[in-house]
Short mmCIF file of C-alpha atoms and ligand atoms in Angstrom, two decimals:
data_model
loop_
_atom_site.label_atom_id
_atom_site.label_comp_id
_atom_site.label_asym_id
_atom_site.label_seq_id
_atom_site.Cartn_x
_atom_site.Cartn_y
_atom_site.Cartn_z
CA UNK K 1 -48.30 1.74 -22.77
CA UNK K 2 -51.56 2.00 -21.02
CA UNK K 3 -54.18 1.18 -24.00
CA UNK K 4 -57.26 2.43 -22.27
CA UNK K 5 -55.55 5.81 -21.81
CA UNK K 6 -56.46 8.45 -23.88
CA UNK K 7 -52.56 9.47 -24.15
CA UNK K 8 -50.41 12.51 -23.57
CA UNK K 9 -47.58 13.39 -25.87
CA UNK K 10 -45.90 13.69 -21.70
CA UNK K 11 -45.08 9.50 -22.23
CA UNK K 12 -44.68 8.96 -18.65
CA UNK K 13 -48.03 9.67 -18.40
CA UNK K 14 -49.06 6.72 -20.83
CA UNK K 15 -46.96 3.71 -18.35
CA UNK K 16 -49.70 1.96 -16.62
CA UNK K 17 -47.98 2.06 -13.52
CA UNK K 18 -48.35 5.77 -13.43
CA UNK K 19 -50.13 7.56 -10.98
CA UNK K 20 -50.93 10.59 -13.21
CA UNK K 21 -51.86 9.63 -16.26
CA UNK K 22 -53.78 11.95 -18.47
CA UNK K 23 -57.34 11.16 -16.85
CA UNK K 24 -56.02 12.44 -13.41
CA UNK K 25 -54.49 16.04 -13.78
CA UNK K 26 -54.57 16.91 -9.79
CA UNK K 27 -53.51 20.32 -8.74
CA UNK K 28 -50.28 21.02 -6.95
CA UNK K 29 -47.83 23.93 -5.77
CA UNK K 30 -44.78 23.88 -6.88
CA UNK K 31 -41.37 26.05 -7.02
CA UNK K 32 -38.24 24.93 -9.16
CA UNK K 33 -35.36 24.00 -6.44
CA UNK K 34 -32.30 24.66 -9.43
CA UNK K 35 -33.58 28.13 -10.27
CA UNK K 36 -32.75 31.01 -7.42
CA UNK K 37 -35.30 33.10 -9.01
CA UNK K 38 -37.69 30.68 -9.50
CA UNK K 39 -41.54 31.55 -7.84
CA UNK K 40 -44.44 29.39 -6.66
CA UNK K 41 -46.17 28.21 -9.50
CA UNK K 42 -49.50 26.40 -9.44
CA UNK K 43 -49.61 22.99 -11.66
CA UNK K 44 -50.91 19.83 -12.81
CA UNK K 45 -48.76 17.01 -12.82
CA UNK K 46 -48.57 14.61 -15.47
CA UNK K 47 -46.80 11.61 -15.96
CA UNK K 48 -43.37 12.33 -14.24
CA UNK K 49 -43.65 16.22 -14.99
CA UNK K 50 -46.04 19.24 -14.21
CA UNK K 51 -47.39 21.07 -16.31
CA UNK K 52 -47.12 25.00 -14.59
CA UNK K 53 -50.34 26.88 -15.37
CA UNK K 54 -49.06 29.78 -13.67
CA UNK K 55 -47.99 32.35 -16.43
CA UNK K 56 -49.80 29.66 -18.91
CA UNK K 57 -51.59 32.72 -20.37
CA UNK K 58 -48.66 34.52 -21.34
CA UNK K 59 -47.42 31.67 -23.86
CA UNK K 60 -50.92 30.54 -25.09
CA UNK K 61 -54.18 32.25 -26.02
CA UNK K 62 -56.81 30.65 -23.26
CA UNK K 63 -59.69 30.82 -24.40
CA UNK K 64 -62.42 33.99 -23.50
CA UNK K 65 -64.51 31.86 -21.32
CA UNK K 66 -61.57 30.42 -18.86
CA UNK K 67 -59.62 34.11 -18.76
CA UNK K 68 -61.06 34.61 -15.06
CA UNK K 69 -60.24 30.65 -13.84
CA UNK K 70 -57.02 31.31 -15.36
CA UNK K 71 -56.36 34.11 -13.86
CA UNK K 72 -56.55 32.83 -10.34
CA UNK K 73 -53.41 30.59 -11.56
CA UNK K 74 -51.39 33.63 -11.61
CA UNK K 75 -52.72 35.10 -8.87
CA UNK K 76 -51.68 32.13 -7.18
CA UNK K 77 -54.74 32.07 -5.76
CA UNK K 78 -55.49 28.48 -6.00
CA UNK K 79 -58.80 28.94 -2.97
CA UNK K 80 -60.34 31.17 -5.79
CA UNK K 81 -60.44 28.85 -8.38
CA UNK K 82 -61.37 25.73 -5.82
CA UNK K 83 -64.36 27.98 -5.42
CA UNK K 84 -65.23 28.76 -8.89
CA UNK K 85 -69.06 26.50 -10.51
CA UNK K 86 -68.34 22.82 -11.00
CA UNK K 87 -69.15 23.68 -14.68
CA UNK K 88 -66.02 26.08 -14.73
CA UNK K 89 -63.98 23.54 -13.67
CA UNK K 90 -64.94 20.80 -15.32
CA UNK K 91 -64.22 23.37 -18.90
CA UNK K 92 -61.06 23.95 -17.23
CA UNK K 93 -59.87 20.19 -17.12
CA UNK K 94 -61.03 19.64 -20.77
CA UNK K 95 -58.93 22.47 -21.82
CA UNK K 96 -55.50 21.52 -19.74
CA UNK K 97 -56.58 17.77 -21.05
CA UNK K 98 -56.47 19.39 -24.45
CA UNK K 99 -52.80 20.74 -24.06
CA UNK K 100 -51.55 17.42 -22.65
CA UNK K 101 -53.11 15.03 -24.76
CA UNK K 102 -51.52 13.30 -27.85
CA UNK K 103 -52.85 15.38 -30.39
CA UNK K 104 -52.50 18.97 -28.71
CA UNK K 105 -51.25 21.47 -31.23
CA UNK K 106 -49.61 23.23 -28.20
CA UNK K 107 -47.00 20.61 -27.77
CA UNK K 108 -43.77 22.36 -28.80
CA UNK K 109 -44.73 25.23 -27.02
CA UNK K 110 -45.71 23.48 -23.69
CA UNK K 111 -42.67 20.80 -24.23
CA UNK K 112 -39.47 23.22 -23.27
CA UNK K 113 -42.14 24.18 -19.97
CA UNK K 114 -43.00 21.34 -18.38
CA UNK K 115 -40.56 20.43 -15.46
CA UNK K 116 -39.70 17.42 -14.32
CA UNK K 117 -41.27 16.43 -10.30
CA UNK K 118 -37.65 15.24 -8.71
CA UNK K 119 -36.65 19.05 -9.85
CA UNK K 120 -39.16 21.03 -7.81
CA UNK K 121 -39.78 20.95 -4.20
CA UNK K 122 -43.87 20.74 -3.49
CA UNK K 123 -45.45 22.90 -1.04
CA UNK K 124 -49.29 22.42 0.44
CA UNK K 125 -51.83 23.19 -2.94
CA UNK K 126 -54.12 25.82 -1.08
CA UNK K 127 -54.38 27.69 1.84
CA UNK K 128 -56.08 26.03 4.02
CA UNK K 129 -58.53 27.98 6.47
CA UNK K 130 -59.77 25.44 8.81
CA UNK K 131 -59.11 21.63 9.38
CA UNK K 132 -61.68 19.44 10.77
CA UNK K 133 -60.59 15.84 11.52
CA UNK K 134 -63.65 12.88 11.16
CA UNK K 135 -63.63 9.39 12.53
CA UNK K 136 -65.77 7.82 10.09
CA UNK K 137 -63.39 4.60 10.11
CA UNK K 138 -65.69 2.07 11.68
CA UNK K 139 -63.43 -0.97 12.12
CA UNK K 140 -60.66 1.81 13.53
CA UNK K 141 -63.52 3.29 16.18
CA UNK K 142 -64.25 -0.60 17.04
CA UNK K 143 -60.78 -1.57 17.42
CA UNK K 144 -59.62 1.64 19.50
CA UNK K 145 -62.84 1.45 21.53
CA UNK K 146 -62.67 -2.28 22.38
CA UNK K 147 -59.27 -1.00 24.32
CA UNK K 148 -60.76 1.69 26.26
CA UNK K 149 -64.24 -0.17 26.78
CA UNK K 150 -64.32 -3.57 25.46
CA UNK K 151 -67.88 -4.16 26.70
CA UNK K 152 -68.95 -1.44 24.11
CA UNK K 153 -66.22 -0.53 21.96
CA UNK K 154 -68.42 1.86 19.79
CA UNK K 155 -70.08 4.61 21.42
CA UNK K 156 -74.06 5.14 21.41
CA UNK K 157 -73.43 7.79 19.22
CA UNK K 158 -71.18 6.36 16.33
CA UNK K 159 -73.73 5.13 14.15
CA UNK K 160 -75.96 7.92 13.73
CA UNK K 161 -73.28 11.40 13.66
CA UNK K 162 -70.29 11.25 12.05
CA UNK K 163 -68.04 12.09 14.70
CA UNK K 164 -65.17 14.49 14.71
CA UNK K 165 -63.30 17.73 16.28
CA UNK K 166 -61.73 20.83 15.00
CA UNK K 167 -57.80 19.91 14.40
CA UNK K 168 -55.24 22.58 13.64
CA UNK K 169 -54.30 24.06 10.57
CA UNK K 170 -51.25 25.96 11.29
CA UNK K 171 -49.44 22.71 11.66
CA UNK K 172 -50.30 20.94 8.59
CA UNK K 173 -47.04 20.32 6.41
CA UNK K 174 -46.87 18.83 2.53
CA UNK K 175 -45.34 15.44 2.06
CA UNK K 176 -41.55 15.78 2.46
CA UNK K 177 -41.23 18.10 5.58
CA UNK K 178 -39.86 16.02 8.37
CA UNK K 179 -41.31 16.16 11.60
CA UNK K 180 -39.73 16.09 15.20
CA UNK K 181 -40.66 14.19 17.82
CA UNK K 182 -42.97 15.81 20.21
CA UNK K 183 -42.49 16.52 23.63
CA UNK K 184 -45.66 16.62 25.85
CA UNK K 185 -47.60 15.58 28.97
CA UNK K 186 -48.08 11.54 29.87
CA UNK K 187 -48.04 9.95 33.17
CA UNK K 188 -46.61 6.03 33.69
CA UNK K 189 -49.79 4.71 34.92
CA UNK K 190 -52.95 5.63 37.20
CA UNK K 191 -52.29 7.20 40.36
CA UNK K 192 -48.39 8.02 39.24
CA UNK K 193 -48.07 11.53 38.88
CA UNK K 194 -47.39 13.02 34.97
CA UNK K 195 -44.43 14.17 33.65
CA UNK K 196 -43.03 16.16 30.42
CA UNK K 197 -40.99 14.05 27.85
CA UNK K 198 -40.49 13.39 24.37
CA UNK K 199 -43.26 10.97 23.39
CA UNK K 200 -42.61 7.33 23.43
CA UNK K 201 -45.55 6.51 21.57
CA UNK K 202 -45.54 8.46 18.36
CA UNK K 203 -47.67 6.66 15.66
CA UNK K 204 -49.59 7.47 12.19
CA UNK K 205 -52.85 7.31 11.20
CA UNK K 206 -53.50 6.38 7.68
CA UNK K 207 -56.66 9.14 6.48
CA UNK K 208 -57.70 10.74 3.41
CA UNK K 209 -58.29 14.24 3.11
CA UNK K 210 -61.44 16.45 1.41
CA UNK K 211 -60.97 19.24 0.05
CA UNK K 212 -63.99 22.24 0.30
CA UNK K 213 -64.57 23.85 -3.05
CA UNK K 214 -67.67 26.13 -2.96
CA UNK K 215 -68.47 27.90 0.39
CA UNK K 216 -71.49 27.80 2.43
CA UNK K 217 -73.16 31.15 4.04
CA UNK K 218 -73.07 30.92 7.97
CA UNK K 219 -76.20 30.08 8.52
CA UNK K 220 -76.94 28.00 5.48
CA UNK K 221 -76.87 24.09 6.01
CA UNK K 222 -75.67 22.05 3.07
CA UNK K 223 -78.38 19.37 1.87
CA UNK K 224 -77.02 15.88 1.02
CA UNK K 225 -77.79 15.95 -2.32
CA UNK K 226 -75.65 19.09 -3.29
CA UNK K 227 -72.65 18.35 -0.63
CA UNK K 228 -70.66 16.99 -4.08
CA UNK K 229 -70.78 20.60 -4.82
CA UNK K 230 -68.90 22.06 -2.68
CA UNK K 231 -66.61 18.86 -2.84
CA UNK K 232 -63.21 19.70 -4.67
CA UNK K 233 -60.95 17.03 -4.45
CA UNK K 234 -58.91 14.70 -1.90
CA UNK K 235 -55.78 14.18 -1.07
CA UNK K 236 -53.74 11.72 1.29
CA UNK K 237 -53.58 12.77 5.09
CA UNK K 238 -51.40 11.51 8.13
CA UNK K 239 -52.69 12.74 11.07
CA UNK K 240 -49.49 12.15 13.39
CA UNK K 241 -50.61 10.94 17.31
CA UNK K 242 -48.67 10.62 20.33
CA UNK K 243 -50.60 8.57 22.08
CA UNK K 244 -48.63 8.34 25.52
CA UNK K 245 -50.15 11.96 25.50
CA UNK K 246 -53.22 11.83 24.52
CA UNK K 247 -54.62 8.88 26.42
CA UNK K 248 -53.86 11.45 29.62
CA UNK K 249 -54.92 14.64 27.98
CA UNK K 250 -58.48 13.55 26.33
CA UNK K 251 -60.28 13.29 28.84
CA UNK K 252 -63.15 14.85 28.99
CA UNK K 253 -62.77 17.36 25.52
CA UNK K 254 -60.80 15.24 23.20
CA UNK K 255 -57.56 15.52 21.22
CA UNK K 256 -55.51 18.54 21.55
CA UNK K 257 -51.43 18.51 22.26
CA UNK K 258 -51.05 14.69 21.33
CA UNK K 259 -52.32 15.72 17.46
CA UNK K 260 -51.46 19.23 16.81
CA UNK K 261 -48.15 19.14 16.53
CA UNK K 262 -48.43 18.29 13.01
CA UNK K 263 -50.70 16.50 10.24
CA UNK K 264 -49.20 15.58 6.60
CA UNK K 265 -50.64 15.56 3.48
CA UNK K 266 -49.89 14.84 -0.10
CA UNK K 267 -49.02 17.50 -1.79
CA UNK K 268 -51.64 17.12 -5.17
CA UNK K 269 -55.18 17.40 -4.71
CA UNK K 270 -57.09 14.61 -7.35
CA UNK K 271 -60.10 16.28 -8.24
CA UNK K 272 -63.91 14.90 -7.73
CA UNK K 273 -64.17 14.78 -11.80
CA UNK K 274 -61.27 12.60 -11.65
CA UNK K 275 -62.05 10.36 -9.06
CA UNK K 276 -65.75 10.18 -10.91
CA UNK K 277 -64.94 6.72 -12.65
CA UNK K 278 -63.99 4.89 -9.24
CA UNK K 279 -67.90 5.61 -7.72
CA UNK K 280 -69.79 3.01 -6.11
CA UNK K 281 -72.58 2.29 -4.70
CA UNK K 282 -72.98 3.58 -0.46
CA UNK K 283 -75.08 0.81 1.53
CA UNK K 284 -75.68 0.78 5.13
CA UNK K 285 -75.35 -3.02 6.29
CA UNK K 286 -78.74 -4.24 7.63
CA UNK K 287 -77.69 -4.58 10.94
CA UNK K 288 -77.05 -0.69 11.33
CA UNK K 289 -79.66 1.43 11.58
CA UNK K 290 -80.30 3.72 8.14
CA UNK K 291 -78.84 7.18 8.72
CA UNK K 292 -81.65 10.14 9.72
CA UNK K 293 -83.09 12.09 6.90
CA UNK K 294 -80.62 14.98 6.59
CA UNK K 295 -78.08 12.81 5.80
CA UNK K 296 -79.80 9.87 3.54
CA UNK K 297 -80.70 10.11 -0.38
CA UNK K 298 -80.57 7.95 -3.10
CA UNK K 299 -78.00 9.53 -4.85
CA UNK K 300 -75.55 8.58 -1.87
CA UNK K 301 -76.83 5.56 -2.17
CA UNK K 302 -76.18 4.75 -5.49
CA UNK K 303 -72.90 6.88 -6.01
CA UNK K 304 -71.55 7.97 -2.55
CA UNK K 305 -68.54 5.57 -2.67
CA UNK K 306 -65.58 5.79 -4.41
CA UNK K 307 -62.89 2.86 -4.38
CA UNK K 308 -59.41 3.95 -3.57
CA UNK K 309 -56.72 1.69 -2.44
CA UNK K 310 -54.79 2.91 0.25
CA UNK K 311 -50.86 1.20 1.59
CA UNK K 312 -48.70 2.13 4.46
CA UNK K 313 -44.56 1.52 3.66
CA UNK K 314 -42.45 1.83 6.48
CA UNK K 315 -38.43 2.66 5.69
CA UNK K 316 -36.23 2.59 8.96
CA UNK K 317 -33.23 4.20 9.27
CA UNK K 318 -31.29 1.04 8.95
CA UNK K 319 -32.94 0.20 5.65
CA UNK K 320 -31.54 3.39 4.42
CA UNK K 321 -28.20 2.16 5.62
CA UNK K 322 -29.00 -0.97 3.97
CA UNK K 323 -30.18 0.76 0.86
CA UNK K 324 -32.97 -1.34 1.55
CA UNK K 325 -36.30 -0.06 0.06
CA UNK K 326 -39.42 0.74 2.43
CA UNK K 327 -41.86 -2.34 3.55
CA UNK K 328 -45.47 -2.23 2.57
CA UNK K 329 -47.07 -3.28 5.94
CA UNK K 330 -50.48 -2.27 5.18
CA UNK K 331 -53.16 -2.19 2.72
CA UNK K 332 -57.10 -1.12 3.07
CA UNK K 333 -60.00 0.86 1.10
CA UNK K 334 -61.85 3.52 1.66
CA UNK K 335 -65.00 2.60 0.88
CA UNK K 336 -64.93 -0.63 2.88
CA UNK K 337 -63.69 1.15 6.00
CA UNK K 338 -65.76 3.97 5.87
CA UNK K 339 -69.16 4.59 7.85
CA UNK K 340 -70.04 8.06 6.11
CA UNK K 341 -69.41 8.86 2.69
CA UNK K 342 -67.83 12.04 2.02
CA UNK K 343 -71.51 13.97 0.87
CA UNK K 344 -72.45 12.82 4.31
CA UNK K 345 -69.31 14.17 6.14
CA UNK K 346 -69.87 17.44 4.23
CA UNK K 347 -73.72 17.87 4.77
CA UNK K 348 -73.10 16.73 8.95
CA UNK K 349 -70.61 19.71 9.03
CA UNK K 350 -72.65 22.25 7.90
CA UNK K 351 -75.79 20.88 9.07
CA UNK K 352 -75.96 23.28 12.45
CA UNK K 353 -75.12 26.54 9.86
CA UNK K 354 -71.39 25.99 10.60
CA UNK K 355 -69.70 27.95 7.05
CA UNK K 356 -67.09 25.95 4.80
CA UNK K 357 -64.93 27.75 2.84
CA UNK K 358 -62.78 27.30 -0.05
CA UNK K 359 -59.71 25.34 0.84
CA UNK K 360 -60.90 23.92 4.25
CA UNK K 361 -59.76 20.38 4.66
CA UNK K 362 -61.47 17.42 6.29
CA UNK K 363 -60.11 14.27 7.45
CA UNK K 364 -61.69 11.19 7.19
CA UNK K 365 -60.53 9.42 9.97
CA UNK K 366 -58.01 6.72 10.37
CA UNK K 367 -59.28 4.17 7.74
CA UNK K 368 -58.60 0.58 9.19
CA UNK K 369 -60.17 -2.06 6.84
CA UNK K 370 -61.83 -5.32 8.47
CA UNK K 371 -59.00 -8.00 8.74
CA UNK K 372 -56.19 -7.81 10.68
CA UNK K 373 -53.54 -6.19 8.41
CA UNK K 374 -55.80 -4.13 7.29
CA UNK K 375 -55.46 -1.61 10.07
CA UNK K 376 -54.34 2.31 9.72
CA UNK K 377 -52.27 2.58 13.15
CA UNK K 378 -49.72 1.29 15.02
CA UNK K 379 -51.75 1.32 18.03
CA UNK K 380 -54.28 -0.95 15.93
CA UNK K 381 -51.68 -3.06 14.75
CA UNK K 382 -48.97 -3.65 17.70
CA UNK K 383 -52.32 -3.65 20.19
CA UNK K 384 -51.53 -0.47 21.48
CA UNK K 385 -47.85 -1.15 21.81
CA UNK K 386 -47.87 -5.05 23.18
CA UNK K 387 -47.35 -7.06 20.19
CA UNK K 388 -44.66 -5.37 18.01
CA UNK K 389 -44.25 -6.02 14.32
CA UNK K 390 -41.36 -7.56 13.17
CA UNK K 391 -39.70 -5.97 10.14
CA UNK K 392 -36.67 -7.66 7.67
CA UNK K 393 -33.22 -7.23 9.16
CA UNK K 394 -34.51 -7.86 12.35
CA UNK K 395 -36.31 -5.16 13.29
CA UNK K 396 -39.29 -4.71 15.77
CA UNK K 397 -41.76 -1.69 16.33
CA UNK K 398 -44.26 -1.17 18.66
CA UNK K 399 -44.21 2.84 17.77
CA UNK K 400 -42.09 5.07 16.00
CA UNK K 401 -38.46 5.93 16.31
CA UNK K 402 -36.31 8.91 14.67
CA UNK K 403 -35.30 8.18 11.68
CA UNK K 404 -37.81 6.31 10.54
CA UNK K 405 -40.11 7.14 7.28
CA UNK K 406 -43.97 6.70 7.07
CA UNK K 407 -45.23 6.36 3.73
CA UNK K 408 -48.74 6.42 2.81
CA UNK K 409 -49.87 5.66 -1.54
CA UNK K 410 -53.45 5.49 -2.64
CA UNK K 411 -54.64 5.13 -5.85
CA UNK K 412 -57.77 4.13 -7.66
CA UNK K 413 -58.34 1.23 -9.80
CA UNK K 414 -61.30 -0.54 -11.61
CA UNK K 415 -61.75 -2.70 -14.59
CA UNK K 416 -62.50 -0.80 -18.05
CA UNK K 417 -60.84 2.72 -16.46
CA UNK K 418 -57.16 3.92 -16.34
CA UNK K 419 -55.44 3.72 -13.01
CA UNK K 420 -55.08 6.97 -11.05
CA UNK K 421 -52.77 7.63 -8.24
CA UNK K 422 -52.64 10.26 -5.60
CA UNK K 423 -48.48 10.19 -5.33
CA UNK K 424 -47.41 9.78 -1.58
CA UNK K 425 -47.65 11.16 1.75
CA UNK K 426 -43.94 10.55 2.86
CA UNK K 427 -42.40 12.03 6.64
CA UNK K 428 -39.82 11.17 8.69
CA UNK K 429 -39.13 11.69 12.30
CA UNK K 430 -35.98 13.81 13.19
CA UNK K 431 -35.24 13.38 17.26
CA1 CA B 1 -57.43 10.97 13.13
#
């Protein structure tokens, strides 16, 4: 039992292990796999369950004041009520909070409800309008960019706009969904002419994802001090890269074939108001310059962080033979390999007018911490493809082969607060 937890009468939710203990209650999309008739149903999960909040209303009285929020749960409308004022949700949380905790007085009504997660099959939480991927990963833009120019690995630009392009959103899939190889453009080497093939090069990159919340009127720039608002909640993103393909198709306007083919995410979004207890302080080292006014206050200063752990387990297809379990290879943080904080990303977007909407998602970029294992791609961490890693049973990989299952887990931990997990991004490539 986790003693700092407040406790649920759901007691997977009280092991301190757990990655959604009472204090977390992220959002998720859900349908029961045993039930033919069974619907999507929106949901918080808790402990090893989820609690469905579609249909909620039909077993217990919610109260006057969260009737609209509620309703968006059985509307299935999840983008409505990521939109509704931070004060709704936040009198939202305490209610669900109140129905899972220890002393609910709901308990033997919600008890026969609740479903167990290995009994559902997740789907993505929201719609999601637009993507936009960021490469706020210092230490990842250094490492990549010391390949491609080692005499200035980070462009003139890095340190004053939070770079980034406008990914795809068709293609983004929840946790669980395999995903096949791709088969694009590459050439051998300068001078050779290209060809068409399945990628030999196919690697992850290890990002978390931002949810938008509140929307933005075209037109209307977002100041840095009220980006939080319109902040909803993250999640864990894999932004899958062939990079046979797109070291010949980038140049000169960027990513396109080599990273649409599909990006993962985790399939519950941890709110803001849950991730509130993991904030920390947002410095820019002295030898950087101080970020232009738009995109500086003290609030980001003082709170723009927030600490979350992030690990990268690779399972190969002979480990499932083996009934071996995956190897962690990596570990970093967030707020150590971050430039921008997430207010910053936010404001940046919007800064030129550009409208967010509810349910647009944002990558961070690939976050590669400072030391050596600490780094968020296989092209960072074989040196693009020369020095492959050596796994148990033998094993060696400069990239990706089928059959083999990325696995991305971040969670948030501090002294004095209960531990909060996002659950896992988990794919594997089919031929
Ligand atoms: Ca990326």
């Amino acid at each position: 039992m986790n003693q700092q937890t407040i406790g649920s009468w759901v007691s997977s939710a009280n092991m301190e292990s757990c990655d959604f203990p009472i204090e977390n209650l992220p959002y998720g999309c859900f349908h029961a796999v045993q039930d033919p008739l069974a619907s999507k149903k929106i949901g918080v999960a808790i402990g090893s369950h989820i609690l469905p909040l579609t249909d909620l209303s039909k077993l217990i009285e919610i109260p006057l004041h969260l009737k609209n929020s509620f309703q968006h749960f059985d509307d299935l409308k999840m983008n409505e009520f990521m939109a509704i004022s931070n004060h709704e949700q936040v009198l939202c949380r305490e209610f669900i909070k109140d129905l899972l905790s220890i002393n609910s007085k709901n308990q033997a009504i919600l008890e026969p409800i609740i479903i167990h997660q290995s009994e559902v099959k997740m789907h993505l939480p929201c719609e999601i309008p637009d993507f936009t991927d960021f490469y706020a990963g210092i230490y990842h833009a250094t490492n990549v960019g010391s390949m491609l120019r080692p005499e200035q690995p980070l462009a003139p630009n890095y340190q004053w706009i939070p770079v980034g392009y406008h990914g795809r959103s068709s293609s983004i899939i929840p946790s669980g969904v395999n995903i096949k190889r791709p088969i694009g453009q590459t050439r051998a080497s300068e001078g050779k002419p290209p060809y068409f093939q399945p990628t030999r090069r196919l690697d992850y990159e290890l990002e978390l994802g931002v949810f938008i919340g509140k929307s933005n009127e075209q037109g209307v720039p977002i100041l840095v001090d009220e980006a939080e608002e319109h902040f909803f909640g993250m999640c864990i993103l894999n932004d899958w890269s062939a990079r046979d393909i797109q070291a010949w198709e980038a140049v000169p306007l960027g990513p396109f074939l080599a990273k649409n083919f599909a990006t993962s995410i985790s399939p519950w979004i941890v709110t803001r108001h849950a991730l509130e207890p993991f904030r920390k302080a947002w410095l820019r080292a002295d030898n950087f310059p101080q970020p232009l006014s738009y995109l500086n206050s003290k609030n980001n200063e003082l709170f723009g962080g927030i600490e979350i752990h992030l690990e990268i387990y690779l399972q190969t297809a002979l480990m499932k033979e083996k009934q071996l379990p995956a190897e962690r290879i990596v570990t970093s943080e967030f707020s150590k390999a971050a430039y921008w904080s997430i207010a910053q990303l936010i404001t940046h977007h919007a800064s030129n007018g550009c409208n967010l909407n509810a349910g647009d998602l944002m990558g961070t970029g690939t976050l590669s911490g400072p030391m050596e294992q600490e780094v968020g791609s296989l092209l960072e961490l074989t040196r693009g493809g020369k020095e492959p890693i050596e796994l148990g049973q033998g094993e060696k990989r400069s990239f990706l082969e089928n059959g083999d299952t990325v696995i991305f887990k971040a969670y948030c931990k501090k002294d004095g607060q209960v531990r909060i997990g996002f659950g896992e991004c988990r794919t594997t490539i089919v031929g």
